[in-house]
mmCIF file of C-alpha atoms and ligand atoms in Angstrom:
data_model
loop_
_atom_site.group_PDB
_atom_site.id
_atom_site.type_symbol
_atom_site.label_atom_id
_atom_site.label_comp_id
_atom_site.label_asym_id
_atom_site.label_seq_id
_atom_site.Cartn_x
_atom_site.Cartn_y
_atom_site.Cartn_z
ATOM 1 C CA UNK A 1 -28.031 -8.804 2.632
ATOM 2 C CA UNK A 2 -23.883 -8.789 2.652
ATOM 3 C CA UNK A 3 -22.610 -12.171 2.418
ATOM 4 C CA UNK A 4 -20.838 -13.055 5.589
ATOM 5 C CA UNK A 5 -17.832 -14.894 4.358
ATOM 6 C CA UNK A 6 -17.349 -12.589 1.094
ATOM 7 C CA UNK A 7 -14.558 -10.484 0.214
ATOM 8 C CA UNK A 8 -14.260 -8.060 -3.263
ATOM 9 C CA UNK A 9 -10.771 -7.363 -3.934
ATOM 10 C CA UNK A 10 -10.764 -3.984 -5.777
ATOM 11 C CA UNK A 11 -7.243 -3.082 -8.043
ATOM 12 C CA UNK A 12 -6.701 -7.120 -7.910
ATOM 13 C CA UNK A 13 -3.957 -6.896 -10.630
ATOM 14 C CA UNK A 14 -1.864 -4.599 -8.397
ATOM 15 C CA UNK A 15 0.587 -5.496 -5.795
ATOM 16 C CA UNK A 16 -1.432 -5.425 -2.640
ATOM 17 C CA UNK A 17 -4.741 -6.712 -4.466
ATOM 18 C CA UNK A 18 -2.442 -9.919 -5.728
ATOM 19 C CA UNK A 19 -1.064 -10.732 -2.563
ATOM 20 C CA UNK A 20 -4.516 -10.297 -0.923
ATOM 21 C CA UNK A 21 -6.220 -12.776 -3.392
ATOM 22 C CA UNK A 22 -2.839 -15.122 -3.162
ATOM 23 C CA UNK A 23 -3.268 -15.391 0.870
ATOM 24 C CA UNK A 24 -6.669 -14.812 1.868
ATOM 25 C CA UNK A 25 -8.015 -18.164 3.454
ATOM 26 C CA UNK A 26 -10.539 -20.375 2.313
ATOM 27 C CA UNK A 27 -13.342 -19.369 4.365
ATOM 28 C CA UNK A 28 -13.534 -16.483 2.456
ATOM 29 C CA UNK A 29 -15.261 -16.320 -0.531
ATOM 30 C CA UNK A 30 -12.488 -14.002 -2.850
ATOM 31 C CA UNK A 31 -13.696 -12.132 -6.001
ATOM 32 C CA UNK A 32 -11.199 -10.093 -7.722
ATOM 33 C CA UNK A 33 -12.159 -7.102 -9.243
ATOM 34 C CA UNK A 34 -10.450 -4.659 -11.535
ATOM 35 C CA UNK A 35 -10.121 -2.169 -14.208
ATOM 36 C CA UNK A 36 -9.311 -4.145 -17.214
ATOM 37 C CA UNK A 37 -11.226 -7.041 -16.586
ATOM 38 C CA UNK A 38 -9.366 -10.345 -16.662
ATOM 39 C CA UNK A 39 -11.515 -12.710 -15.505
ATOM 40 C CA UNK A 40 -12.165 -10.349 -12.950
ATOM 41 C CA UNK A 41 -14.818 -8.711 -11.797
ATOM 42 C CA UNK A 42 -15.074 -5.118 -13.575
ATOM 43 C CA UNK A 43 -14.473 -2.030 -11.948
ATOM 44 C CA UNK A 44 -12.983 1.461 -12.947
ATOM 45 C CA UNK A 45 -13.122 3.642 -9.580
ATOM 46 C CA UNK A 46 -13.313 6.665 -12.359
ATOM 47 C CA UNK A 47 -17.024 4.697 -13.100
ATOM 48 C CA UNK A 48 -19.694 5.312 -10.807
ATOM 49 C CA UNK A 49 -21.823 3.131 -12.103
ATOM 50 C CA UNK A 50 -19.090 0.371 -12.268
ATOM 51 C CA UNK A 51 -18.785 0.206 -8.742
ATOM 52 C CA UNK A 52 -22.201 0.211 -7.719
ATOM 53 C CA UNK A 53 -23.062 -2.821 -10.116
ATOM 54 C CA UNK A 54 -19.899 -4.684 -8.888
ATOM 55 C CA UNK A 55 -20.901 -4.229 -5.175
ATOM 56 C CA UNK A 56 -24.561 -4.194 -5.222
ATOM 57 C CA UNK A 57 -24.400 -8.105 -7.506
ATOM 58 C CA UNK A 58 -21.487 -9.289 -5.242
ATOM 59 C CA UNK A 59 -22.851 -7.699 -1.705
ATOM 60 C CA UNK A 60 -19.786 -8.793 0.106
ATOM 61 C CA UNK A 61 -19.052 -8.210 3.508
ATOM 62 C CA UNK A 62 -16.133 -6.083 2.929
ATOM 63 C CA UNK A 63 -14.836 -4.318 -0.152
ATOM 64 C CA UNK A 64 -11.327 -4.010 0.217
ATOM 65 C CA UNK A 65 -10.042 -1.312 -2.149
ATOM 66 C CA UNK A 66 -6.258 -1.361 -2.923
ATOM 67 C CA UNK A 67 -6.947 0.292 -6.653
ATOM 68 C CA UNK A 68 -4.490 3.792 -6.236
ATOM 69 C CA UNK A 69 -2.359 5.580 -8.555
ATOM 70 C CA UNK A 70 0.670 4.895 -7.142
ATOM 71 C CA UNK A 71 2.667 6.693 -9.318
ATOM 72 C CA UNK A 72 3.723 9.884 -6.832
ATOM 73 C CA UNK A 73 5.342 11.439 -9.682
ATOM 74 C CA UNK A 74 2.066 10.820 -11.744
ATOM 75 C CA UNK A 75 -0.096 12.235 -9.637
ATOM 76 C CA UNK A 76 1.997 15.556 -9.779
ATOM 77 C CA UNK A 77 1.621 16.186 -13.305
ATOM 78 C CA UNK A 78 -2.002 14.669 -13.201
ATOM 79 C CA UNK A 79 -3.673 16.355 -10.341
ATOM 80 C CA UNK A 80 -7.233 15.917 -11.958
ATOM 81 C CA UNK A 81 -6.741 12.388 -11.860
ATOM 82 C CA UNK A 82 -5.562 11.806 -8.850
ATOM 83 C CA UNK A 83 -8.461 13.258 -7.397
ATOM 84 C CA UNK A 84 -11.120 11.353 -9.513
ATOM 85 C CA UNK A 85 -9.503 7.816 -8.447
ATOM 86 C CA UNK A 86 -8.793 8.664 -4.791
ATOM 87 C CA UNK A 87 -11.837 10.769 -3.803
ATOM 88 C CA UNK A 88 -14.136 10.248 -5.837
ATOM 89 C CA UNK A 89 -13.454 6.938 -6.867
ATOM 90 C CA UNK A 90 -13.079 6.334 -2.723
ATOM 91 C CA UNK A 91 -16.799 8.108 -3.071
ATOM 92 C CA UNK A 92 -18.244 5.304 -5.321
ATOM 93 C CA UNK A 93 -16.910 3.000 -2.966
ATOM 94 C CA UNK A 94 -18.741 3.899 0.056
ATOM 95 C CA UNK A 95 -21.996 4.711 -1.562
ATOM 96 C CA UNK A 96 -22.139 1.349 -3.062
ATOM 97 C CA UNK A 97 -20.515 -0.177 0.165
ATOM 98 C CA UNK A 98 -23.288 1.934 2.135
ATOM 99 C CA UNK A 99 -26.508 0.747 -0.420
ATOM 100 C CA UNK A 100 -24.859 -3.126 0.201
ATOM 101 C CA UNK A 101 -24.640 -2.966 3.555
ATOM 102 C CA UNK A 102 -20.884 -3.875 3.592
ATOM 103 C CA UNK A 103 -17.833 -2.839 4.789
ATOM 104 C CA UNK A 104 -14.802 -0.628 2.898
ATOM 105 C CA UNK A 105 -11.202 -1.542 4.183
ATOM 106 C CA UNK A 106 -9.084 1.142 2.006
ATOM 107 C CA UNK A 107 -5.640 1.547 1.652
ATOM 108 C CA UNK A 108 -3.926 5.123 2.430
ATOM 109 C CA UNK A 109 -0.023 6.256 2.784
ATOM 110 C CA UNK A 110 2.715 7.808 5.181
ATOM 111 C CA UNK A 111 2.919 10.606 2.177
ATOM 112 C CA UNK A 112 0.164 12.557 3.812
ATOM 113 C CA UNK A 113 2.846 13.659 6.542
ATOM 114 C CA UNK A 114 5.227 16.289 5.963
ATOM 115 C CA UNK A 115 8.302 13.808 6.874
ATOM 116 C CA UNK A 116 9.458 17.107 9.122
ATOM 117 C CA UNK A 117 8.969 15.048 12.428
ATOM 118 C CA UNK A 118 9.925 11.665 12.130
ATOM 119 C CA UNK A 119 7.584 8.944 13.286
ATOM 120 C CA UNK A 120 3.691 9.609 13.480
ATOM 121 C CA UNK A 121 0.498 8.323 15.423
ATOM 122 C CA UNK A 122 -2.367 8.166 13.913
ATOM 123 C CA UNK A 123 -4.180 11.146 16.104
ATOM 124 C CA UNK A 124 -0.647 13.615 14.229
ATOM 125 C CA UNK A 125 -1.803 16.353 12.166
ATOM 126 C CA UNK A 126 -1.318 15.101 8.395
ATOM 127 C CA UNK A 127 0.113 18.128 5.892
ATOM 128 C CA UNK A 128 0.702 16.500 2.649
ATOM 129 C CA UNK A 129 3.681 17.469 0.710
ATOM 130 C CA UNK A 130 2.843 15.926 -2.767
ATOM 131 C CA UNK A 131 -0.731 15.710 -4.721
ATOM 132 C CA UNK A 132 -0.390 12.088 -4.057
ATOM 133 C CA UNK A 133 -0.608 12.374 -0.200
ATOM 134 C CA UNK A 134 -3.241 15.420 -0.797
ATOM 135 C CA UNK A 135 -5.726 13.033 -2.809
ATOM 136 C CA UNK A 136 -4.904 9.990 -0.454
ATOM 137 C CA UNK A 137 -6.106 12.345 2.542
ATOM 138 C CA UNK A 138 -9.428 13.861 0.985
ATOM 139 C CA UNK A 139 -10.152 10.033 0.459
ATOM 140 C CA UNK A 140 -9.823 9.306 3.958
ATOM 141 C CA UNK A 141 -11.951 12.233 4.999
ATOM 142 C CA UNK A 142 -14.767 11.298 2.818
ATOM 143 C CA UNK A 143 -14.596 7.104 4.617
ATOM 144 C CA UNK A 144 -14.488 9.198 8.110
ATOM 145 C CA UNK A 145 -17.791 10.801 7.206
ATOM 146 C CA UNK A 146 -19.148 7.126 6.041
ATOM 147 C CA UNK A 147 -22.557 5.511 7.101
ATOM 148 C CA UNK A 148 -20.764 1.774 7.297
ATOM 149 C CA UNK A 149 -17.680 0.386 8.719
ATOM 150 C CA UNK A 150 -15.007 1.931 7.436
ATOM 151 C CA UNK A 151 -11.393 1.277 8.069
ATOM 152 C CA UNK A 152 -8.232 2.885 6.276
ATOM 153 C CA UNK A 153 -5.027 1.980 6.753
ATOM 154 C CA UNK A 154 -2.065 3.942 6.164
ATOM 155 C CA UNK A 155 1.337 1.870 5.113
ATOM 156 C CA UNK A 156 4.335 2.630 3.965
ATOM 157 C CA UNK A 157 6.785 1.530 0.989
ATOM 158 C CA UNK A 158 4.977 -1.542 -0.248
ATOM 159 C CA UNK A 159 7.927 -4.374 -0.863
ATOM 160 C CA UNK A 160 7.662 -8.365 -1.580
ATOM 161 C CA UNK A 161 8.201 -10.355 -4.470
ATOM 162 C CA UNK A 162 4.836 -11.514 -6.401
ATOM 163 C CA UNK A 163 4.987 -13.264 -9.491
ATOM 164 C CA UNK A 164 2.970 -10.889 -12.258
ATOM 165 C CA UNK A 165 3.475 -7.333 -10.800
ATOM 166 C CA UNK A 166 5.736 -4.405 -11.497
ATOM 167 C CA UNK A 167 8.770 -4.092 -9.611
ATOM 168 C CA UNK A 168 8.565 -2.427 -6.254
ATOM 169 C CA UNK A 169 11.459 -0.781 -4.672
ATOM 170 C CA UNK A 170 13.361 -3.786 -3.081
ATOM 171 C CA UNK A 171 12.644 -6.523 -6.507
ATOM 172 C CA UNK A 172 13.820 -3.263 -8.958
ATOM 173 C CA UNK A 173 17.249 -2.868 -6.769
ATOM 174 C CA UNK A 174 17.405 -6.662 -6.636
ATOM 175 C CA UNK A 175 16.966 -6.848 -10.471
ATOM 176 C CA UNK A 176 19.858 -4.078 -11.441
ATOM 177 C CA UNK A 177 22.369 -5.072 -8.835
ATOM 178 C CA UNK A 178 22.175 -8.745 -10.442
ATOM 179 C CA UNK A 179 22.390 -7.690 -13.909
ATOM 180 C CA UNK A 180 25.458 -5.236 -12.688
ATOM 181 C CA UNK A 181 24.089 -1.908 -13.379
ATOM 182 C CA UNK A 182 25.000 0.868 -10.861
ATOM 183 C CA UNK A 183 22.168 2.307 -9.503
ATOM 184 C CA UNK A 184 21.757 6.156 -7.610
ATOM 185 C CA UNK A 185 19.764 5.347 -4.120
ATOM 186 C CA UNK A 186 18.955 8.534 -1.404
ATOM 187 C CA UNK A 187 20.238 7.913 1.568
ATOM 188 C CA UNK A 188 17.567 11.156 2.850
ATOM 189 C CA UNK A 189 14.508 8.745 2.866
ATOM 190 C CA UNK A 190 13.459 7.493 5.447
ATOM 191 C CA UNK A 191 10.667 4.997 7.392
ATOM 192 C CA UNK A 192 9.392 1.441 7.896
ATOM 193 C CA UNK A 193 9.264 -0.313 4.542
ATOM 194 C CA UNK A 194 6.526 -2.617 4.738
ATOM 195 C CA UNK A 195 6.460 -6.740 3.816
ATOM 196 C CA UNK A 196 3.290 -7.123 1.125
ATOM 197 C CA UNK A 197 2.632 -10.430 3.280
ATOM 198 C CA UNK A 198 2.626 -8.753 6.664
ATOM 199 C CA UNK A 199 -0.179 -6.226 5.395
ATOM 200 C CA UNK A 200 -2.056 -8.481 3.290
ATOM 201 C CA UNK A 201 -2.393 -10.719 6.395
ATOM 202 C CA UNK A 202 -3.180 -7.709 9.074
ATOM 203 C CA UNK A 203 -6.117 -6.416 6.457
ATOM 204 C CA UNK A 204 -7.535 -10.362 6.565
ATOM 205 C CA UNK A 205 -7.672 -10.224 9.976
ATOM 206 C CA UNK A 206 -9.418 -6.676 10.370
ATOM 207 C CA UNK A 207 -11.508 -8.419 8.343
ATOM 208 C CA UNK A 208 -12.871 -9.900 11.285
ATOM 209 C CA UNK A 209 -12.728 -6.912 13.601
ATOM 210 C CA UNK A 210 -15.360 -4.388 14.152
ATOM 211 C CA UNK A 211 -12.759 -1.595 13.914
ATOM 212 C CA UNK A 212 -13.693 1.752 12.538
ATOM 213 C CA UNK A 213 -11.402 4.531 11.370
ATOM 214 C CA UNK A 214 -7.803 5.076 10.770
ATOM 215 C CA UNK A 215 -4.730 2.539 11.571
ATOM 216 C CA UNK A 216 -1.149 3.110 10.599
ATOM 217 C CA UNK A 217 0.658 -0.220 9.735
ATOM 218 C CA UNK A 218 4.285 -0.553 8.794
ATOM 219 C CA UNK A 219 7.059 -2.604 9.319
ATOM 220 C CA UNK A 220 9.183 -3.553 12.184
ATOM 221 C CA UNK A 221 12.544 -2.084 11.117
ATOM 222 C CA UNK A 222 12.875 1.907 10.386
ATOM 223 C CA UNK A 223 15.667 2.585 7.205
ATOM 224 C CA UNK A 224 16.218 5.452 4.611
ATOM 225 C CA UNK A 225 15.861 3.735 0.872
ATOM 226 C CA UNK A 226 20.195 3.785 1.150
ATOM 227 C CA UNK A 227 20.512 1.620 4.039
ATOM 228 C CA UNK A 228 17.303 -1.054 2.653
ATOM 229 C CA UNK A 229 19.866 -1.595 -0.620
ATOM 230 C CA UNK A 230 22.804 -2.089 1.811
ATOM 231 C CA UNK A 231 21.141 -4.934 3.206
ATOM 232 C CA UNK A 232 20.372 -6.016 -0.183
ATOM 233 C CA UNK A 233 23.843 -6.365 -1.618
ATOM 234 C CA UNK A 234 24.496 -7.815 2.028
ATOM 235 C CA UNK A 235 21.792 -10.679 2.130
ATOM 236 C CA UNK A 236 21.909 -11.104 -1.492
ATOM 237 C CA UNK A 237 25.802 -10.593 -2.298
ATOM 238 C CA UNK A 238 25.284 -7.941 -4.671
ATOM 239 C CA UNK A 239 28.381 -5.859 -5.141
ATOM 240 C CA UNK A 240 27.729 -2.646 -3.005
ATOM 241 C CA UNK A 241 29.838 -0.745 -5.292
ATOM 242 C CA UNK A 242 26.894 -0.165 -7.897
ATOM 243 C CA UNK A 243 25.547 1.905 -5.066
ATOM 244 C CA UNK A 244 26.074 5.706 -5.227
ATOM 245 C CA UNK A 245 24.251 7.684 -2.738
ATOM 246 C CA UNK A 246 22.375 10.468 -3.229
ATOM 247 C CA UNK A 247 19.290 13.395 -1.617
ATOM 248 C CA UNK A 248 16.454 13.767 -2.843
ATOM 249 C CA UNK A 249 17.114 17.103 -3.399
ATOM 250 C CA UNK A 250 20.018 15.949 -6.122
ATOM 251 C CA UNK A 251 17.593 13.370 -7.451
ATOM 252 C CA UNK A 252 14.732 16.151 -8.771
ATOM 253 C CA UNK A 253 11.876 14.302 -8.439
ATOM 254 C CA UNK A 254 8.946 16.290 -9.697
ATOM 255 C CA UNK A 255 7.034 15.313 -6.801
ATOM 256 C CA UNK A 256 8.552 16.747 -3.024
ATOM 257 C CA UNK A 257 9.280 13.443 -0.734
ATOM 258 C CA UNK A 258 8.480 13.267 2.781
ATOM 259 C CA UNK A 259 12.228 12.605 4.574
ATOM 260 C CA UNK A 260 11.432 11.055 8.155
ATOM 261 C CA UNK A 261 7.528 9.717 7.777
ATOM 262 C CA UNK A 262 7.822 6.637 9.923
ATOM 263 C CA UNK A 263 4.423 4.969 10.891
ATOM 264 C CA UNK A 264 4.094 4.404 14.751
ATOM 265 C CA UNK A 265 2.140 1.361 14.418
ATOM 266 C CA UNK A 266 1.447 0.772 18.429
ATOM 267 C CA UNK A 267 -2.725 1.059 17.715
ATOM 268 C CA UNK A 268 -2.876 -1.832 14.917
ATOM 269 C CA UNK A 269 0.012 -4.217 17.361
ATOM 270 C CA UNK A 270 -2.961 -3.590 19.913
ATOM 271 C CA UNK A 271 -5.468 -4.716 17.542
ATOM 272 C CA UNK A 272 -3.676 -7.650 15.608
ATOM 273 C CA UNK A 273 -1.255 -11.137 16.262
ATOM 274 C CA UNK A 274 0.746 -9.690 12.983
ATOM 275 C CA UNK A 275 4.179 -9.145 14.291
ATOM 276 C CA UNK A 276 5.763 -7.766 10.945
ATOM 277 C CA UNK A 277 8.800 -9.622 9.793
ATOM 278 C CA UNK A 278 12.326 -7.978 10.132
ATOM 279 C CA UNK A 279 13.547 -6.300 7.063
ATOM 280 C CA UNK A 280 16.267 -9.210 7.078
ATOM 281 C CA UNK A 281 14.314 -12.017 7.224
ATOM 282 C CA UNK A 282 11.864 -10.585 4.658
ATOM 283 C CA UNK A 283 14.496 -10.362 2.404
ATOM 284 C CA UNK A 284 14.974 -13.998 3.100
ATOM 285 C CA UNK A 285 11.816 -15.240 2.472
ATOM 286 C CA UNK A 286 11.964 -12.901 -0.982
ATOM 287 C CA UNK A 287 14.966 -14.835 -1.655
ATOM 288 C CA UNK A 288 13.135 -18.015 -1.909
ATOM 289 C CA UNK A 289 11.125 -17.352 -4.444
ATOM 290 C CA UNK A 290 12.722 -14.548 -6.490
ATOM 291 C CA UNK A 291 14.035 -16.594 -9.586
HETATM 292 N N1 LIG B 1 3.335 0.661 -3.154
HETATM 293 C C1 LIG B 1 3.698 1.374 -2.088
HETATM 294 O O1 LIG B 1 4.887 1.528 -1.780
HETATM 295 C C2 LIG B 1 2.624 2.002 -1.217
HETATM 296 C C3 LIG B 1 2.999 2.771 -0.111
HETATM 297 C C4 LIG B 1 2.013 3.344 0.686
HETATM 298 C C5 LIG B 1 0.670 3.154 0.371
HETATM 299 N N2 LIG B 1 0.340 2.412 -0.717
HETATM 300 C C6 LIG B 1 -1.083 2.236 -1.031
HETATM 301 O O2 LIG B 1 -1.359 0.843 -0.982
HETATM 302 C C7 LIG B 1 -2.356 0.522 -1.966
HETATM 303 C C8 LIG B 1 -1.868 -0.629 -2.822
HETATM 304 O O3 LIG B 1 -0.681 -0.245 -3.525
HETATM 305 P P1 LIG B 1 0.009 -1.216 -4.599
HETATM 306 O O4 LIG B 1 1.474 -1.000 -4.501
HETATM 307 O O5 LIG B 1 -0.562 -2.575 -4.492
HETATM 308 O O6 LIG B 1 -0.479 -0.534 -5.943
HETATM 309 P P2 LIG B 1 -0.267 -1.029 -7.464
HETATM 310 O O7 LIG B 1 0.543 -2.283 -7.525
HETATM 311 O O8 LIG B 1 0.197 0.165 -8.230
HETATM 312 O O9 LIG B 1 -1.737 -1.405 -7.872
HETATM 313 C C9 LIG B 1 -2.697 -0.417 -7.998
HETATM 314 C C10 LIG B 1 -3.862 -1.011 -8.735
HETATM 315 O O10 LIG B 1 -4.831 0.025 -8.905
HETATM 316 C C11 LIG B 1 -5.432 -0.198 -10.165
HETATM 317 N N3 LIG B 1 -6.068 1.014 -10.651
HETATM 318 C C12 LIG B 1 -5.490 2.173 -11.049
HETATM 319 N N4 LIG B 1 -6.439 3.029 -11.446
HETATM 320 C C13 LIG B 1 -7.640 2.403 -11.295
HETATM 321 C C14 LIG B 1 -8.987 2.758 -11.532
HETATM 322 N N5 LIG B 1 -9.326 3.946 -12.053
HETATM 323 N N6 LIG B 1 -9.948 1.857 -11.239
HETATM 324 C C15 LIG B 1 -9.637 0.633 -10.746
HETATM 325 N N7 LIG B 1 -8.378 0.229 -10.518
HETATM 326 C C16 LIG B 1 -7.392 1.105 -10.792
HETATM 327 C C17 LIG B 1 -4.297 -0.640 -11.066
HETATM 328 O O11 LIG B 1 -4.856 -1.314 -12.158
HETATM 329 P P3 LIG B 1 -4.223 -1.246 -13.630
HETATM 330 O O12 LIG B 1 -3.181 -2.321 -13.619
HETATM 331 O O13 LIG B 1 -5.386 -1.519 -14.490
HETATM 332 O O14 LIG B 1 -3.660 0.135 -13.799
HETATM 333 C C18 LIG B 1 -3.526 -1.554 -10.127
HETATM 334 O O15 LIG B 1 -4.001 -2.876 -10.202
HETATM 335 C C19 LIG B 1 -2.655 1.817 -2.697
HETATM 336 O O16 LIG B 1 -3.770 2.433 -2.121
HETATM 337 C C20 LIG B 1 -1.430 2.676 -2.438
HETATM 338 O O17 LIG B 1 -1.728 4.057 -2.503
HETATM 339 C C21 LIG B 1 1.280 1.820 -1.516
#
């Protein structure tokens, strides 16, 4: 039998999996699991076996898996990898989460859209550009075809400040423009950047939903990756003037970027009290605690 009030955190050293841990409340029971260990839980999606010890001793009722790798540009040059951590890994998940009789909340991206038409629903036609997006959608396909509650929910560039974790894209402009370094930014890019906080809170309260399938959840404000660092230097006084814009195009990434993938999140509002923060007032609250 699942525990009722248990929740096991998968890729808790990441981003999302911090933030989750940091704000979950107390009526649920957290364990943290991931790869290296740490006082964690063990798991290493790439090991089956792994996952099914971690879920079948824990038996929570939800495994929420925010384990990815995140590196877009990785996952170009490692294809074979990509696919063992977000499909198969995303496998292990639900076979343990189907022998536990638990739920899988996973985590997916606006990079399995094309970026050709601008903002999407979740019933839009995904066509990947990248092998990141192309991995991130077999995984969804194989939670669709699950035998227990599955939810994934696609978001869009991750951004907060949490003590412990790499820089995302608004703490690594924050951390050049204040020690002075000019930085290129593409002013081509372009959707709702999403507060850590606001998603971390909307997955704790599906968490209590009975929700199945696939919700898109972004923030309120829609910007390219130029205009985020003009509110930046703006909020935070950096000096604009590091700022040189640039495409994507002039940038060579090795992995293609979708240019307009904004998330219509109208299906998870429905669902959820979350009213995602303004990309001001996030910045704000980052402020606080930045230093
Ligand atoms: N960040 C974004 O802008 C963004 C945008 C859209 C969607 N998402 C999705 O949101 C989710 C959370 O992203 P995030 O920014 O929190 O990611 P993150 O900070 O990069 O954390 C990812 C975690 O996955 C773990 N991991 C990698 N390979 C693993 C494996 N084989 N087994 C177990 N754990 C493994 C990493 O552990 P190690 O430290 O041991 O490597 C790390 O803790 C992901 O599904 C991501 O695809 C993120």
């Amino acid at each position: 039998m699942a525990e009722d009030n248990k929740l096991l955190i998968v890729g808790a050293t990441g981003f999302l999996g911090r933030t989750l841990c940091e704000l979950a409340p107390n009526e649920w029971l957290r364990v943290a699991a991931s790869r290296m260990g740490d006082g964690h839980r063990h798991i290493d999606l790439m090991d089956a076996s792994s996952v099914t010890s971690a879920v079948m001793d824990e038996r929570p009722r939800w495994v929420i898996n925010t384990a990815a790798m995140t590196s877009v540009d990785g996952c170009e040059r490692d294809p074979a990898r990509a696919q063992a951590i977000h499909v198969d890994g995303t496998r292990h998940l639900v076979r343990a989460c189907e022998m536990a009789g638990c739920g899988l909340i996973t985590l997916s991206t606006n990079y399995v859209f094309d970026g050709e038409m601008g903002v999407y629903k979740e019933t839009d036609e995904a066509h990947p550009p990248n092998v990141y997006g192309q991995s991130k959608l077999d995984g969804e396909a194989v939670v669709a075809q699950a035998n227990c509650q599955g939810i994934v929910i696609r978001t869009a560039v991750l951004y907060g400040h949490r003590v412990g974790c790499r820089p995302n894209f608004v703490t690594w402009a924050m951390g050049a423009l204040e020690r002075g370094e000019p930085i290129r930014v593409v002013t081509d890019e372009w959707t709702n950047p999403t507060y850590v906080d606001d998603l971390a809170l909307f997955i704790l309260e599906m968490c209590d939903s009975d929700y199945r399938g696939l919700l898109h959840f972004g923030g309120r404000d829609f910007l390219t990756r130029f205009e985020m660092v003009e509110r930046i230097c703006a909020i935070m006084g950096y000096d604009p003037q590091l700022v040189t814009p640039t495409t994507s195009d002039a940038f060579g990434q090795p992995a293609k970027r979708p240019l307009r993938a904004g998330l219509d999140t109208g299906l998870a509002a429905g669902l959820s009290k979350i009213k995602p923060m303004g990309f001001d007032d996030s910045l704000l609250e980052i402020q606080k605690t930045y230093h």
